[in-house]
Amino acid sequence: MALASIGNPRTSYPARITARSWSDRREQYRYPLPWRQFAAQDAVEPEEPRAPGFGAPVAWRRGGRQGGARRQSPGPALNKDAGDYVRFGFRIGDRNWGSGWFVTLAVFAIAIGVFFLIALPSCLRDDPWESLEGVTSISLESRGACALLKDGTVACWGSFHEAGPPDRTFVSVSVGRHHACGITTDRLVVCWRGDGKPWGEPQGDRFASVSSGIDQACGVTSAGALRCWGAPGFVHGAVPEGDFTAVSVGNYHSCGIRADGSLACWGVNDRGQAAPPEGTFSSLSAGPLYTCGIRVNQSVECWGANDAGQATPPTGSFTSITAGWKHACGVRPDHSVACWGLNAQGQATPPPGQFTMVSAGLNQTCGVTTSGTVVCWGPGR
């Protein structure tokens, strides 16, 4: 069985082609799929779509090189006119993932990048979140996502699949650009990277919450103090002192809610993202260059960059909020979702349904339904 790269370019999983002849539905024949590492922009259809029977390859080309699938076990040459088809599938652990549709004869080039399964044609994609059940929260970033399940386990996809998550039980998880951090059941913070390299984490403190950014993370300890850590040069200025109930990390700025409900922000403030309004807030979410928060009266206020309308929220009440790249979304008291800002790829057009929380990334949004499943909109690839 050959390999295909899924998720992070360094990750490889077994893959297979299953072919079935229309004239003999009782038999199916498997062919190996040669492993190739492709960039997303190199995905092309086969230059000569031919059946993988009797050594005839299903071919693709990148930079003049070809790869193809050849017969592994005896089987007939497939005939497009007769309605023969092939099906792509791969296996992760003990779970099989296959195409939701049968494709006619040709197998498309497999090209995998860091934004989930970005290079597979839609008929061959299997979104990993669709099979999740018992989800309590989700955290989404441009390169990947992680979901927390009721049993305390964490399921990740995209660039966070290869090296994590650790074999621990968690009460919360937050995904950043290059790392993810979670709080374990004993209230310790554990962080991991998608490439397998170690990532710093605080020692000694117990935490109530954690938030991850590009190369920085901040958390509120059980005693209410702020702690921030990360790669050298990425800690966003002096961390304020005092008692806090929440913190959210953006690209190069962070904001927190003090015990009295007022806001404190620090770090880069070139777009006003670290200049919070006065008043009392119950929750907040920092985007790359803007921040949104929910006041105690459940109205939303945003500040910072507003070039795509991401800092112009709708009126009405909200119970939770998330700030993505240039769009934001929130859950209303009736569990419906409202989004605003950039919507070029449908990331700000939520589907109908009942949600408990949402998380916005680069060009995709995912939400946890009241039944514990995950629904995403926008390509995210």
Short mmCIF file of C-alpha atoms in Angstrom, two decimals:
data_model
loop_
_atom_site.label_atom_id
_atom_site.label_comp_id
_atom_site.label_asym_id
_atom_site.label_seq_id
_atom_site.Cartn_x
_atom_site.Cartn_y
_atom_site.Cartn_z
CA MET A 1 0.00 0.00 0.00
CA ALA A 2 1.45 3.35 -0.99
CA LEU A 3 1.45 6.68 0.77
CA ALA A 4 -0.23 10.03 0.30
CA SER A 5 0.53 13.12 2.31
CA ILE A 6 -2.43 14.35 4.35
CA GLY A 7 -2.49 17.59 6.34
CA ASN A 8 1.02 18.71 7.22
CA PRO A 9 3.47 18.14 4.33
CA ARG A 10 5.68 16.03 6.62
CA THR A 11 2.86 13.64 7.41
CA SER A 12 2.17 10.50 5.38
CA TYR A 13 -0.65 8.00 5.65
CA PRO A 14 -1.43 4.81 3.74
CA ALA A 15 -3.54 5.43 0.65
CA ARG A 16 -5.15 3.16 -1.88
CA ILE A 17 -7.11 3.15 -5.09
CA THR A 18 -10.02 0.75 -5.27
CA ALA A 19 -11.33 -0.01 -8.75
CA ARG A 20 -14.53 -1.87 -9.55
CA SER A 21 -15.70 -3.08 -12.92
CA TRP A 22 -19.28 -2.29 -13.86
CA SER A 23 -19.56 -5.64 -15.64
CA ASP A 24 -18.54 -7.60 -12.56
CA ARG A 25 -19.86 -5.91 -9.43
CA ARG A 26 -18.78 -8.83 -7.26
CA GLU A 27 -15.09 -8.10 -7.67
CA GLN A 28 -12.96 -5.12 -6.83
CA TYR A 29 -9.29 -4.59 -7.50
CA ARG A 30 -6.83 -2.51 -5.56
CA TYR A 31 -3.97 -0.61 -7.08
CA PRO A 32 -1.11 1.09 -5.24
CA LEU A 33 -0.92 4.85 -5.32
CA PRO A 34 2.71 6.04 -5.51
CA TRP A 35 3.65 8.62 -2.93
CA ARG A 36 4.56 12.09 -4.12
CA GLN A 37 4.99 15.35 -2.28
CA PHE A 38 3.19 18.14 -4.11
CA ALA A 39 2.57 21.79 -3.39
CA ALA A 40 -1.05 22.91 -3.49
CA GLN A 41 -0.62 25.00 -6.61
CA ASP A 42 0.74 22.00 -8.51
CA ALA A 43 -2.51 20.06 -8.39
CA VAL A 44 -3.57 19.18 -11.92
CA GLU A 45 -5.83 16.64 -13.54
CA PRO A 46 -4.17 13.60 -15.09
CA GLU A 47 -2.53 14.50 -18.38
CA GLU A 48 -3.56 11.11 -19.79
CA PRO A 49 -6.51 9.73 -17.85
CA ARG A 50 -6.25 6.00 -18.42
CA ALA A 51 -7.42 3.00 -16.49
CA PRO A 52 -4.96 1.49 -13.99
CA GLY A 53 -5.27 -1.95 -15.57
CA PHE A 54 -2.46 -3.98 -17.17
CA GLY A 55 0.17 -1.47 -16.19
CA ALA A 56 -1.51 1.56 -17.72
CA PRO A 57 -0.91 4.48 -15.35
CA VAL A 58 -3.25 7.07 -14.04
CA ALA A 59 -0.72 9.83 -14.53
CA TRP A 60 -0.07 13.30 -13.24
CA ARG A 61 2.77 15.66 -13.87
CA ARG A 62 4.76 18.14 -11.83
CA GLY A 63 7.83 19.80 -13.25
CA GLY A 64 8.09 17.26 -16.02
CA ARG A 65 7.99 14.30 -13.65
CA GLN A 66 5.24 11.77 -13.66
CA GLY A 67 3.75 9.46 -11.10
CA GLY A 68 1.17 6.82 -11.71
CA ALA A 69 -0.80 3.94 -10.31
CA ARG A 70 -0.16 0.44 -11.59
CA ARG A 71 -1.96 -2.80 -11.03
CA GLN A 72 -1.20 -4.49 -7.69
CA SER A 73 -3.44 -7.54 -8.07
CA PRO A 74 -4.83 -9.14 -11.21
CA GLY A 75 -7.72 -7.15 -12.55
CA PRO A 76 -9.24 -6.07 -15.82
CA ALA A 77 -8.46 -2.83 -17.60
CA LEU A 78 -11.23 -0.43 -16.75
CA ASN A 79 -13.50 0.96 -19.40
CA LYS A 80 -14.92 4.44 -18.98
CA ASP A 81 -17.68 3.84 -21.51
CA ALA A 82 -18.76 0.75 -19.57
CA GLY A 83 -19.16 2.81 -16.43
CA ASP A 84 -16.14 1.52 -14.54
CA TYR A 85 -14.86 3.75 -11.79
CA VAL A 86 -12.11 4.12 -9.23
CA ARG A 87 -12.33 5.37 -5.68
CA PHE A 88 -9.67 7.08 -3.60
CA GLY A 89 -9.29 6.30 0.08
CA PHE A 90 -6.82 6.54 2.92
CA ARG A 91 -6.51 5.25 6.44
CA ILE A 92 -5.57 7.12 9.62
CA GLY A 93 -5.04 4.88 12.61
CA ASP A 94 -7.97 2.48 12.73
CA ARG A 95 -10.30 4.74 10.76
CA ASN A 96 -10.91 4.54 7.03
CA TRP A 97 -11.58 7.70 5.06
CA GLY A 98 -12.87 7.40 1.52
CA SER A 99 -14.24 9.61 -1.18
CA GLY A 100 -17.91 10.40 -0.77
CA TRP A 101 -18.41 10.06 -4.51
CA PHE A 102 -17.27 7.56 -7.09
CA VAL A 103 -15.16 9.24 -9.73
CA THR A 104 -15.06 8.11 -13.31
CA LEU A 105 -11.90 6.28 -14.25
CA ALA A 106 -9.23 8.90 -13.60
CA VAL A 107 -7.54 9.57 -10.29
CA PHE A 108 -6.69 13.21 -9.78
CA ALA A 109 -3.29 14.38 -8.62
CA ILE A 110 -2.92 14.47 -4.89
CA ALA A 111 -1.47 17.71 -3.64
CA ILE A 112 -1.49 18.49 0.03
CA GLY A 113 -0.69 21.78 1.74
CA VAL A 114 -0.98 23.06 5.29
CA PHE A 115 -4.60 24.19 5.06
CA PHE A 116 -6.27 20.83 5.64
CA LEU A 117 -6.89 18.81 2.44
CA ILE A 118 -6.63 21.86 0.26
CA ALA A 119 -5.62 20.23 -2.99
CA LEU A 120 -8.03 17.35 -3.28
CA PRO A 121 -10.97 17.92 -5.62
CA SER A 122 -14.22 18.35 -3.75
CA CYS A 123 -15.49 14.92 -4.75
CA LEU A 124 -12.52 13.32 -3.00
CA ARG A 125 -12.44 15.40 0.16
CA ASP A 126 -13.36 14.05 3.54
CA ASP A 127 -13.55 16.76 6.18
CA PRO A 128 -12.24 15.18 9.40
CA TRP A 129 -14.61 17.13 11.64
CA GLU A 130 -17.69 15.59 10.03
CA SER A 131 -17.24 12.32 11.95
CA LEU A 132 -16.69 13.93 15.35
CA GLU A 133 -19.31 13.50 18.06
CA GLY A 134 -19.49 14.70 21.63
CA VAL A 135 -17.59 17.91 20.87
CA THR A 136 -17.67 20.60 23.55
CA SER A 137 -15.45 23.27 21.94
CA ILE A 138 -13.32 23.94 18.88
CA SER A 139 -10.38 26.24 18.16
CA LEU A 140 -9.57 27.20 14.58
CA GLU A 141 -6.58 28.91 12.98
CA SER A 142 -5.31 29.32 9.43
CA ARG A 143 -3.19 26.16 9.49
CA GLY A 144 -5.32 23.76 11.46
CA ALA A 145 -7.82 23.19 14.23
CA CYS A 146 -8.41 21.18 17.38
CA ALA A 147 -11.66 20.04 18.95
CA LEU A 148 -12.21 19.14 22.60
CA LEU A 149 -14.43 16.12 23.21
CA LYS A 150 -16.60 15.31 26.21
CA ASP A 151 -14.17 12.66 27.44
CA GLY A 152 -11.36 15.23 27.60
CA THR A 153 -9.52 14.01 24.53
CA VAL A 154 -8.50 16.41 21.76
CA ALA A 155 -8.85 15.73 18.03
CA CYS A 156 -6.71 17.87 15.72
CA TRP A 157 -6.38 18.20 11.95
CA GLY A 158 -4.32 20.27 9.57
CA SER A 159 -0.82 21.16 10.72
CA PHE A 160 -1.49 20.04 14.31
CA HIS A 161 -2.18 16.39 13.51
CA GLU A 162 1.34 15.03 13.09
CA ALA A 163 2.91 15.69 16.48
CA GLY A 164 -0.12 16.09 18.67
CA PRO A 165 -2.18 16.31 20.59
CA PRO A 166 -0.47 14.79 23.63
CA ASP A 167 -2.00 11.77 25.29
CA ARG A 168 -3.62 13.76 28.09
CA THR A 169 -7.12 14.74 29.13
CA PHE A 170 -8.00 18.41 28.74
CA VAL A 171 -10.62 20.89 29.87
CA SER A 172 -9.83 23.50 27.18
CA VAL A 173 -7.69 23.95 24.08
CA SER A 174 -6.53 26.95 22.02
CA VAL A 175 -4.86 26.83 18.61
CA GLY A 176 -2.34 29.43 17.44
CA ARG A 177 -0.50 29.90 14.16
CA HIS A 178 2.36 27.51 14.88
CA HIS A 179 1.34 25.84 18.13
CA ALA A 180 -1.57 24.74 20.27
CA CYS A 181 -1.98 24.85 24.04
CA GLY A 182 -4.44 23.10 26.30
CA ILE A 183 -5.29 23.01 29.98
CA THR A 184 -5.26 19.53 31.46
CA THR A 185 -7.67 18.24 34.09
CA ASP A 186 -5.08 19.04 36.76
CA ARG A 187 -5.02 22.64 35.45
CA LEU A 188 -1.54 22.52 33.94
CA VAL A 189 -0.81 24.02 30.52
CA VAL A 190 0.57 21.70 27.84
CA CYS A 191 1.65 23.09 24.44
CA TRP A 192 2.66 21.35 21.22
CA ARG A 193 3.68 22.17 17.66
CA GLY A 194 2.59 20.53 14.46
CA ASP A 195 6.16 19.91 13.30
CA GLY A 196 7.14 17.96 16.39
CA LYS A 197 9.45 20.61 17.80
CA PRO A 198 9.06 21.53 21.47
CA TRP A 199 7.20 24.69 22.38
CA GLY A 200 7.58 26.46 25.70
CA GLU A 201 4.98 26.27 28.42
CA PRO A 202 4.74 27.81 31.89
CA GLN A 203 5.88 25.81 34.87
CA GLY A 204 4.40 25.62 38.34
CA ASP A 205 1.15 27.56 37.89
CA ARG A 206 -2.36 26.19 37.62
CA PHE A 207 -4.51 27.85 34.94
CA ALA A 208 -8.17 28.71 34.44
CA SER A 209 -7.89 29.67 30.74
CA VAL A 210 -5.36 29.89 27.90
CA SER A 211 -5.20 31.67 24.52
CA SER A 212 -2.72 31.11 21.67
CA GLY A 213 -1.52 33.57 19.02
CA ILE A 214 1.17 33.46 16.34
CA ASP A 215 4.15 32.59 18.55
CA GLN A 216 2.83 33.64 21.91
CA ALA A 217 0.32 32.31 24.41
CA CYS A 218 -1.21 33.86 27.51
CA GLY A 219 -3.23 32.38 30.30
CA VAL A 220 -5.11 33.36 33.42
CA THR A 221 -3.90 31.43 36.44
CA SER A 222 -6.25 29.95 39.00
CA ALA A 223 -5.29 32.89 41.22
CA GLY A 224 -6.34 35.40 38.53
CA ALA A 225 -2.88 36.53 37.40
CA LEU A 226 -1.79 36.82 33.76
CA ARG A 227 1.09 34.75 32.43
CA CYS A 228 2.45 35.03 28.87
CA TRP A 229 5.15 32.99 27.15
CA GLY A 230 6.35 32.18 23.67
CA ALA A 231 9.12 32.47 21.11
CA PRO A 232 11.82 35.10 21.73
CA GLY A 233 10.68 38.50 20.53
CA PHE A 234 7.03 37.53 20.35
CA VAL A 235 5.93 38.41 23.87
CA HIS A 236 3.80 41.50 23.29
CA GLY A 237 5.28 44.01 25.69
CA ALA A 238 4.78 44.27 29.41
CA VAL A 239 1.99 42.07 30.74
CA PRO A 240 -0.29 44.07 33.06
CA GLU A 241 -0.60 43.17 36.70
CA GLY A 242 -3.79 42.68 38.66
CA ASP A 243 -6.63 40.20 38.74
CA PHE A 244 -8.08 38.98 35.43
CA THR A 245 -10.90 36.66 34.41
CA ALA A 246 -10.12 36.23 30.69
CA VAL A 247 -7.40 36.84 28.08
CA SER A 248 -7.24 36.66 24.28
CA VAL A 249 -4.11 36.81 22.10
CA GLY A 250 -4.08 38.32 18.60
CA ASN A 251 -1.15 38.55 16.20
CA TYR A 252 0.98 41.08 18.04
CA HIS A 253 -1.39 42.34 20.71
CA SER A 254 -3.37 40.86 23.57
CA CYS A 255 -6.34 41.93 25.65
CA GLY A 256 -7.71 40.78 28.98
CA ILE A 257 -10.75 41.34 31.17
CA ARG A 258 -10.00 42.52 34.68
CA ALA A 259 -11.92 41.26 37.69
CA ASP A 260 -14.04 44.42 37.64
CA GLY A 261 -15.01 43.85 33.98
CA SER A 262 -12.80 46.57 32.52
CA LEU A 263 -10.39 45.84 29.68
CA ALA A 264 -6.62 46.04 29.45
CA CYS A 265 -4.70 45.59 26.19
CA TRP A 266 -0.99 45.61 25.39
CA GLY A 267 1.34 45.10 22.44
CA VAL A 268 1.25 46.60 18.93
CA ASN A 269 -1.43 49.27 18.54
CA ASP A 270 -0.89 50.53 14.98
CA ARG A 271 -4.55 50.01 14.05
CA GLY A 272 -6.08 50.76 17.43
CA GLN A 273 -6.43 47.07 18.26
CA ALA A 274 -4.88 47.56 21.70
CA ALA A 275 -6.91 50.67 22.61
CA PRO A 276 -10.04 49.21 24.24
CA PRO A 277 -13.19 51.18 25.01
CA GLU A 278 -14.35 51.90 28.50
CA GLY A 279 -17.07 49.87 30.17
CA THR A 280 -17.53 46.38 31.56
CA PHE A 281 -17.23 43.23 29.46
CA SER A 282 -17.97 39.55 29.96
CA SER A 283 -15.91 38.05 27.10
CA LEU A 284 -13.60 39.07 24.26
CA SER A 285 -11.71 37.75 21.25
CA ALA A 286 -8.61 39.26 19.65
CA GLY A 287 -8.20 39.01 15.89
CA PRO A 288 -5.00 39.80 13.95
CA LEU A 289 -5.48 43.60 13.88
CA TYR A 290 -8.74 44.13 15.74
CA THR A 291 -10.55 43.00 18.87
CA CYS A 292 -14.19 42.33 19.72
CA GLY A 293 -15.82 42.04 23.10
CA ILE A 294 -19.24 41.39 24.61
CA ARG A 295 -20.43 43.94 27.14
CA VAL A 296 -22.33 42.85 30.25
CA ASN A 297 -25.56 43.88 28.50
CA GLN A 298 -24.67 41.30 25.77
CA SER A 299 -24.03 43.88 23.04
CA VAL A 300 -20.86 43.57 20.94
CA GLU A 301 -18.24 46.26 20.43
CA CYS A 302 -15.15 45.96 18.23
CA TRP A 303 -12.09 48.18 17.80
CA GLY A 304 -9.05 48.25 15.55
CA ALA A 305 -8.77 47.56 11.81
CA ASN A 306 -12.08 47.73 9.94
CA ASP A 307 -11.10 47.52 6.27
CA ALA A 308 -13.52 44.63 5.65
CA GLY A 309 -16.18 45.57 8.18
CA GLN A 310 -14.81 43.15 10.77
CA ALA A 311 -15.04 45.82 13.48
CA THR A 312 -18.65 46.74 12.64
CA PRO A 313 -20.77 44.17 14.47
CA PRO A 314 -24.54 43.86 14.15
CA THR A 315 -26.89 44.97 16.88
CA GLY A 316 -28.54 42.57 19.27
CA SER A 317 -27.46 40.25 22.04
CA PHE A 318 -24.63 37.71 21.97
CA THR A 319 -23.40 35.10 24.42
CA SER A 320 -20.03 34.28 22.81
CA ILE A 321 -17.81 35.76 20.11
CA THR A 322 -14.86 34.88 17.89
CA ALA A 323 -12.58 37.12 15.81
CA GLY A 324 -11.00 35.61 12.71
CA TRP A 325 -8.69 37.13 10.12
CA LYS A 326 -11.08 39.70 8.65
CA HIS A 327 -14.42 38.34 9.78
CA ALA A 328 -16.04 37.70 13.13
CA CYS A 329 -18.97 35.63 14.36
CA GLY A 330 -21.01 35.34 17.51
CA VAL A 331 -23.64 33.10 19.05
CA ARG A 332 -26.92 34.74 20.02
CA PRO A 333 -29.04 33.74 23.06
CA ASP A 334 -31.29 31.63 20.81
CA HIS A 335 -28.17 29.65 19.70
CA SER A 336 -28.21 31.07 16.16
CA VAL A 337 -25.00 32.46 14.67
CA ALA A 338 -24.40 35.89 13.14
CA CYS A 339 -21.21 36.83 11.26
CA TRP A 340 -19.83 40.06 9.80
CA GLY A 341 -16.79 41.27 7.89
CA LEU A 342 -15.08 39.71 4.88
CA ASN A 343 -17.26 37.12 3.18
CA ALA A 344 -15.46 36.50 -0.11
CA GLN A 345 -15.47 32.73 0.43
CA GLY A 346 -18.60 32.28 2.50
CA GLN A 347 -16.81 32.37 5.83
CA ALA A 348 -19.29 34.94 7.17
CA THR A 349 -22.42 33.16 5.94
CA PRO A 350 -23.37 30.77 8.75
CA PRO A 351 -25.79 27.93 8.13
CA PRO A 352 -29.03 27.63 10.06
CA GLY A 353 -28.88 25.59 13.22
CA GLN A 354 -28.36 25.69 16.96
CA PHE A 355 -24.81 26.33 18.16
CA THR A 356 -23.10 26.55 21.53
CA MET A 357 -19.90 28.23 20.30
CA VAL A 358 -18.03 29.21 17.13
CA SER A 359 -14.40 29.73 16.13
CA ALA A 360 -13.25 31.83 13.15
CA GLY A 361 -10.00 31.31 11.26
CA LEU A 362 -8.51 32.66 8.05
CA ASN A 363 -11.33 31.99 5.57
CA GLN A 364 -13.39 29.48 7.46
CA THR A 365 -15.60 29.31 10.54
CA CYS A 366 -16.51 26.22 12.55
CA GLY A 367 -19.17 25.86 15.20
CA VAL A 368 -20.21 23.27 17.76
CA THR A 369 -23.89 22.43 17.55
CA THR A 370 -26.11 21.83 20.55
CA SER A 371 -25.96 18.12 19.70
CA GLY A 372 -22.16 18.07 19.96
CA THR A 373 -21.25 17.88 16.28
CA VAL A 374 -19.07 20.27 14.26
CA VAL A 375 -20.29 22.31 11.29
CA CYS A 376 -17.91 24.45 9.22
CA TRP A 377 -18.47 27.01 6.46
CA GLY A 378 -16.00 28.67 4.14
CA PRO A 379 -13.33 26.64 2.31
CA GLY A 380 -10.63 26.65 4.97
CA ARG A 381 -8.18 25.12 2.52
#
